[in-house]
Short mmCIF file of C-alpha atoms in Angstrom, two decimals:
data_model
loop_
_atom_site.label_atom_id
_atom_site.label_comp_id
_atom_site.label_asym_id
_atom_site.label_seq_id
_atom_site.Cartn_x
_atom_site.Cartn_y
_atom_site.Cartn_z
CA UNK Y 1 0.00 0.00 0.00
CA UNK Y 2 1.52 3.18 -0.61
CA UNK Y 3 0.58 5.68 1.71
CA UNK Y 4 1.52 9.89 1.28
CA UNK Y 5 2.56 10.21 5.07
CA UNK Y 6 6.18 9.67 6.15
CA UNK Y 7 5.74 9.29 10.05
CA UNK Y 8 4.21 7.68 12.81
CA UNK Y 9 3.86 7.79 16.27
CA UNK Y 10 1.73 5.27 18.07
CA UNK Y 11 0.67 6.11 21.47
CA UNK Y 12 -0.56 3.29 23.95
CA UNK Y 13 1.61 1.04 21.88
CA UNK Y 14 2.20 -2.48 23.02
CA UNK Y 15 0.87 -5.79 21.69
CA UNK Y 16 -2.16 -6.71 19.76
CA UNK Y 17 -4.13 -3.49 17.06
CA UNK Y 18 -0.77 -1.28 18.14
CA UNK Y 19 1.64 -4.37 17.40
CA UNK Y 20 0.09 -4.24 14.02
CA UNK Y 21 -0.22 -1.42 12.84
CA UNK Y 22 3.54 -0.66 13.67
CA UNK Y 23 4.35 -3.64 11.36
CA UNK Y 24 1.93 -2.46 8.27
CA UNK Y 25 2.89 1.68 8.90
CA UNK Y 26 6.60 0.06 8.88
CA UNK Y 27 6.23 -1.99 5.50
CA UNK Y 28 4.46 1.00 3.73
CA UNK Y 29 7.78 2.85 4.16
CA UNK Y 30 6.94 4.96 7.02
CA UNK Y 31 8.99 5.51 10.21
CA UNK Y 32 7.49 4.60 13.50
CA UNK Y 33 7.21 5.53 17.22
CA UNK Y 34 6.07 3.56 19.51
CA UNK Y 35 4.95 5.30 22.73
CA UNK Y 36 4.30 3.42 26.25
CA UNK Y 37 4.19 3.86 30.13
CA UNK Y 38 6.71 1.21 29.79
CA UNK Y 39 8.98 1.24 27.09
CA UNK Y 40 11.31 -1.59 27.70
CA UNK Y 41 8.37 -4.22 27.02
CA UNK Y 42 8.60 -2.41 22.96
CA UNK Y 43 12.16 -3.41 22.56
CA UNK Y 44 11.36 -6.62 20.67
CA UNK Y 45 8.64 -4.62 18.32
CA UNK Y 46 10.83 -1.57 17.42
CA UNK Y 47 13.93 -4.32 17.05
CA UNK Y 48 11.46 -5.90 14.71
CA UNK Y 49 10.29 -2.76 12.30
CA UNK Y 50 12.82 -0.73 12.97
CA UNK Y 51 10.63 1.88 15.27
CA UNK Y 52 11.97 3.63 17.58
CA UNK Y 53 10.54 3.30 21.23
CA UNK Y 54 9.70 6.32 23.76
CA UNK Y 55 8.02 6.42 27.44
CA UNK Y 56 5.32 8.71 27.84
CA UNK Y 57 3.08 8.95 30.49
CA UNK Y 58 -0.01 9.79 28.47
CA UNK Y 59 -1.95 11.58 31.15
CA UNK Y 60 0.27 14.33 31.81
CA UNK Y 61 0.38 17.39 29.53
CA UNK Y 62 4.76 18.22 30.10
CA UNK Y 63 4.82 14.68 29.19
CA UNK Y 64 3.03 14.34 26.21
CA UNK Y 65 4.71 17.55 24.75
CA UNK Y 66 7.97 16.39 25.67
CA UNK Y 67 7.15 13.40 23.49
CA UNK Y 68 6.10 14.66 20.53
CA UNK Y 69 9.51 16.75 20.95
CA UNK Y 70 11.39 13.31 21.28
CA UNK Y 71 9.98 11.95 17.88
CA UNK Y 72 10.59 15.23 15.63
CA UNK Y 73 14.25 14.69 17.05
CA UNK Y 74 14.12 11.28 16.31
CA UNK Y 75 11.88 9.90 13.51
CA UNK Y 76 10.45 13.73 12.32
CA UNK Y 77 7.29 15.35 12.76
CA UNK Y 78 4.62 12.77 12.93
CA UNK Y 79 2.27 12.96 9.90
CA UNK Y 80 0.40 10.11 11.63
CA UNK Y 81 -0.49 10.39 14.97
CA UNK Y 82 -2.67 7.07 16.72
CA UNK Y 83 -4.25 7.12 19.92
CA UNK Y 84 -4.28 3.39 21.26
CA UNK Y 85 -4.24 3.85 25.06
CA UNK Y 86 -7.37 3.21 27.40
CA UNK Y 87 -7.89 1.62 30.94
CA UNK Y 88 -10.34 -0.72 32.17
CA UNK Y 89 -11.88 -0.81 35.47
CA UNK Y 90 -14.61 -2.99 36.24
CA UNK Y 91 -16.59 -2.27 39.06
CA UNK Y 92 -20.22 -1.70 40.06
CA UNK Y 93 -20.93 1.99 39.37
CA UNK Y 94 -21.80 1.70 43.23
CA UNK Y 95 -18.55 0.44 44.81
CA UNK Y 96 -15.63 1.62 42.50
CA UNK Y 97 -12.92 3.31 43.47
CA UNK Y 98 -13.73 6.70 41.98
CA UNK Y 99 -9.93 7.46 42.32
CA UNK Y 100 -9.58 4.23 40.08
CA UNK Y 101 -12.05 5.63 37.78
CA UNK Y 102 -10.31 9.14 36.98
CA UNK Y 103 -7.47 7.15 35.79
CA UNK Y 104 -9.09 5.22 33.71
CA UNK Y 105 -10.39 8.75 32.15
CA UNK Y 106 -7.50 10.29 32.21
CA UNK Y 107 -6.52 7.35 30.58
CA UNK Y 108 -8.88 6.87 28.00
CA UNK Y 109 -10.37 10.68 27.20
CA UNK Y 110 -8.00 12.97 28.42
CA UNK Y 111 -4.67 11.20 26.63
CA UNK Y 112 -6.32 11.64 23.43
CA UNK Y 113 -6.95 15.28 24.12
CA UNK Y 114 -3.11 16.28 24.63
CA UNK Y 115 -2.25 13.66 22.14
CA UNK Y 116 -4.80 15.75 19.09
CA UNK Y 117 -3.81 18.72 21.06
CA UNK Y 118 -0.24 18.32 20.24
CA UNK Y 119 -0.62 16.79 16.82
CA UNK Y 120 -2.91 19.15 15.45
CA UNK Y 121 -0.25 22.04 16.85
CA UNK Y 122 2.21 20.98 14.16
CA UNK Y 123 -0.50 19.17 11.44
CA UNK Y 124 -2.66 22.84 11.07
CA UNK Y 125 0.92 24.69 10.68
CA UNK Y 126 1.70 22.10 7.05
CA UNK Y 127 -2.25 21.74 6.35
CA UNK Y 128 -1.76 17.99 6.12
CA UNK Y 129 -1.73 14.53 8.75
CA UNK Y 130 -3.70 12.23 9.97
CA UNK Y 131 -5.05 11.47 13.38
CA UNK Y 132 -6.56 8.18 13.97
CA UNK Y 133 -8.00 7.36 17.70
CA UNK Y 134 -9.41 3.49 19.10
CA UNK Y 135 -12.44 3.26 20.39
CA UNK Y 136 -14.24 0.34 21.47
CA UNK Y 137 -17.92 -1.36 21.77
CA UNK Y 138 -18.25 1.50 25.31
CA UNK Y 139 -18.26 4.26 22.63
CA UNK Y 140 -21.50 3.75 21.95
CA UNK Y 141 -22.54 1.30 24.67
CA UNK Y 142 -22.46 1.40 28.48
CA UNK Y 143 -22.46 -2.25 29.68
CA UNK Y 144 -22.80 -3.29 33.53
CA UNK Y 145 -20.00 -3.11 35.44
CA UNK Y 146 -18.33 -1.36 33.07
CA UNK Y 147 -19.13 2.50 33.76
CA UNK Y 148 -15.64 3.60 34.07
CA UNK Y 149 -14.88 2.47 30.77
CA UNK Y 150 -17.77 3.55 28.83
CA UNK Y 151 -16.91 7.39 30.14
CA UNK Y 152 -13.95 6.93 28.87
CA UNK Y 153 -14.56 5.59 25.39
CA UNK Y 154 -17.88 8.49 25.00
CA UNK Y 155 -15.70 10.99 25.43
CA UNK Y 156 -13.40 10.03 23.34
CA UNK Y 157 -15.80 9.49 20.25
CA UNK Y 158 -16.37 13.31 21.20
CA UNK Y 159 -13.56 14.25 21.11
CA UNK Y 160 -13.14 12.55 17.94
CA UNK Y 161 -16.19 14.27 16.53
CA UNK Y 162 -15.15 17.73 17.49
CA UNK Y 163 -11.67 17.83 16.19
CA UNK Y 164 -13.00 16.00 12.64
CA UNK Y 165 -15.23 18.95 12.51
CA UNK Y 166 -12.23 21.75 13.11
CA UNK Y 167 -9.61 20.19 11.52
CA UNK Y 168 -10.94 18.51 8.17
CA UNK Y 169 -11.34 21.99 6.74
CA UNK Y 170 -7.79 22.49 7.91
CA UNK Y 171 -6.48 19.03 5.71
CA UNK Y 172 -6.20 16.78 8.86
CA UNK Y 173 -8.18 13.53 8.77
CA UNK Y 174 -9.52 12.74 11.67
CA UNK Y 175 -11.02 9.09 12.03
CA UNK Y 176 -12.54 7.30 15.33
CA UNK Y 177 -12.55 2.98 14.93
CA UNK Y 178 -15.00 1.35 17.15
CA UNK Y 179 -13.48 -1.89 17.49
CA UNK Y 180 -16.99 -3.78 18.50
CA UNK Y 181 -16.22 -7.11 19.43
CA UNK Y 182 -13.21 -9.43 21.11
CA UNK Y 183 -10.06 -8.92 19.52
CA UNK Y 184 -7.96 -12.24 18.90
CA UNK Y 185 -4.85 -12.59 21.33
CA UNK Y 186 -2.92 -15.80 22.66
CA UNK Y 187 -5.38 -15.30 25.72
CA UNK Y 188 -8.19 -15.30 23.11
CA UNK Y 189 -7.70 -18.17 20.31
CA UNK Y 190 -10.45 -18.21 17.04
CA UNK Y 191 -9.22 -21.69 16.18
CA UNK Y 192 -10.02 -20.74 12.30
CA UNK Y 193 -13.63 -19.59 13.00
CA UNK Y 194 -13.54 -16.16 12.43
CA UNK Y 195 -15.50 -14.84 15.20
CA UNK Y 196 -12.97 -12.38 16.87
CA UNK Y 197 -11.47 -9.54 15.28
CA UNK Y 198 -7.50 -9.73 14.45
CA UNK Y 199 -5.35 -7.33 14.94
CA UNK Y 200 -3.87 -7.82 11.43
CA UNK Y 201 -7.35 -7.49 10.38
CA UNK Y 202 -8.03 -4.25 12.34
CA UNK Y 203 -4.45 -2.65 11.86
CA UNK Y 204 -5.09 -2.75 7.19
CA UNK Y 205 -8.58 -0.86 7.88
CA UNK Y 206 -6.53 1.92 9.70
CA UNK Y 207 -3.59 1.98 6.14
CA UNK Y 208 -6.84 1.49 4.13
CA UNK Y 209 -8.74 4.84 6.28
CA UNK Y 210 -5.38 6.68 5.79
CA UNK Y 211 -4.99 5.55 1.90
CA UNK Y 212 -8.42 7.55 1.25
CA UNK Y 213 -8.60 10.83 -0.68
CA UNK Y 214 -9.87 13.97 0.73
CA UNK Y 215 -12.38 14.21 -1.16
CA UNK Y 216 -14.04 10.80 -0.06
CA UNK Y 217 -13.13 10.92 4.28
CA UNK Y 218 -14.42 8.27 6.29
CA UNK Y 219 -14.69 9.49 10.08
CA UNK Y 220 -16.10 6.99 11.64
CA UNK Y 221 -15.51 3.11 10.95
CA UNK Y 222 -17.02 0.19 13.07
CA UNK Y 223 -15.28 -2.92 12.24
CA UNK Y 224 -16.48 -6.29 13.84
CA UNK Y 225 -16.10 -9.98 12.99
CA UNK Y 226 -19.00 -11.21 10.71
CA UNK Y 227 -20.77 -13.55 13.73
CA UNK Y 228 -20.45 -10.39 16.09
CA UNK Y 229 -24.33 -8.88 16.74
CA UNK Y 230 -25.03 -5.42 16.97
#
């Protein structure tokens, strides 16, 4: 696939959709960054596609502009900028930890803010990028026990809507996945059935979103295995 951008930096990058998409972004020619809380567990993955690996603490704002700072110096300005991170608490809305609960926001909403904040700082100033945020089934579904995450995941697709609005005009793409259903993992075989979502699967609908002209966007995409009911 060949792709017009030339960077990107992955934020909430570990295994899994982020694992991925750094190997795709990597064989369409593009340098990587791979963002974490802990960046030692990226070695093997930026050893593997050549990325280079950072350690960001996603929450807080010095530390999210210190990143982006890191991967001009490093890989250049990120044309592509991917919001990945989120936090799950499960709980009864009646006995969790609200202190639990802001981090999971933080987390989940409030990342993604400093992460468009920051991208779309240096995008508006070239009137080009791409900024491309996870969501989840909680973006447009509260389920029990699950509150915490669902705020989370709302705000985001907010967030999402509000910046597509400002910054299309501008010649950023903005586009919000709502990954609705399991997503395949060691912990979560599909023994050839199809029913879970793969990350490779997930990871070529974000090069085929970012492979789209202008003039035909997609903001929003829901992707979920054909068995999955919605």
């Amino acid at each position: 696939m060949s792709l017009e951008y030339k960077t990107a930096l992955i934020i909430g990058a570990g295994s899994g959709i982020s694992a991925s998409l750094a190997r795709q972004l990597s064989s369409a020619g593009l340098r990587v960054g791979l963002a974490a809380r802990n960046a030692d567990k990226l070695a093997t993955l930026a050893g593997e596609t050549g990325a280079v690996a950072f350690q960001v603490d996603a929450t807080q704002p010095a530390a999210v502009e210190a990143l982006f700072a890191d991967a001009q110096a490093s890989i250049g300005e990120p044309d592509v900028v991917i919001y990945n991170a989120s936090m799950r608490v499960p709980g009864s809305v009646a006995d969790i930890d609200p202190a639990q609960v802001l981090k999971a926001f933080e987390t989940s909403a409030f990342g993604a803010f400093l992460a468009v904040q920051q991208a779309s700082r240096r995008m508006i100033a070239k009137g080009k990028g791409a900024i491309l945020l996870t969501g989840a089934s909680a973006s447009i579904k509260g389920f029990p026990m699950s509150s915490a995450f669902a705020m989370g995941k709302f705000a985001l697709r907010g967030l999402a809507q509000s910046a597509a609005r400002e910054l299309g005009p501008k010649g950023i793409h903005v586009a919000h996945f709502i990954v609705d259903g399991g997503v395949r993992s060691a912990a979560r075989p599909d023994n050839g059935e199809d029913v879970t979502l793969s990350p490779e699967g997930i990871a070529k609908a974000y090069l085929d979103v970012l492979a789209q002209p202008r003039d035909a966007w997609s903001f929003e995409v829901d992707l979920r295995p054909w068995a999955e009911k919605f």
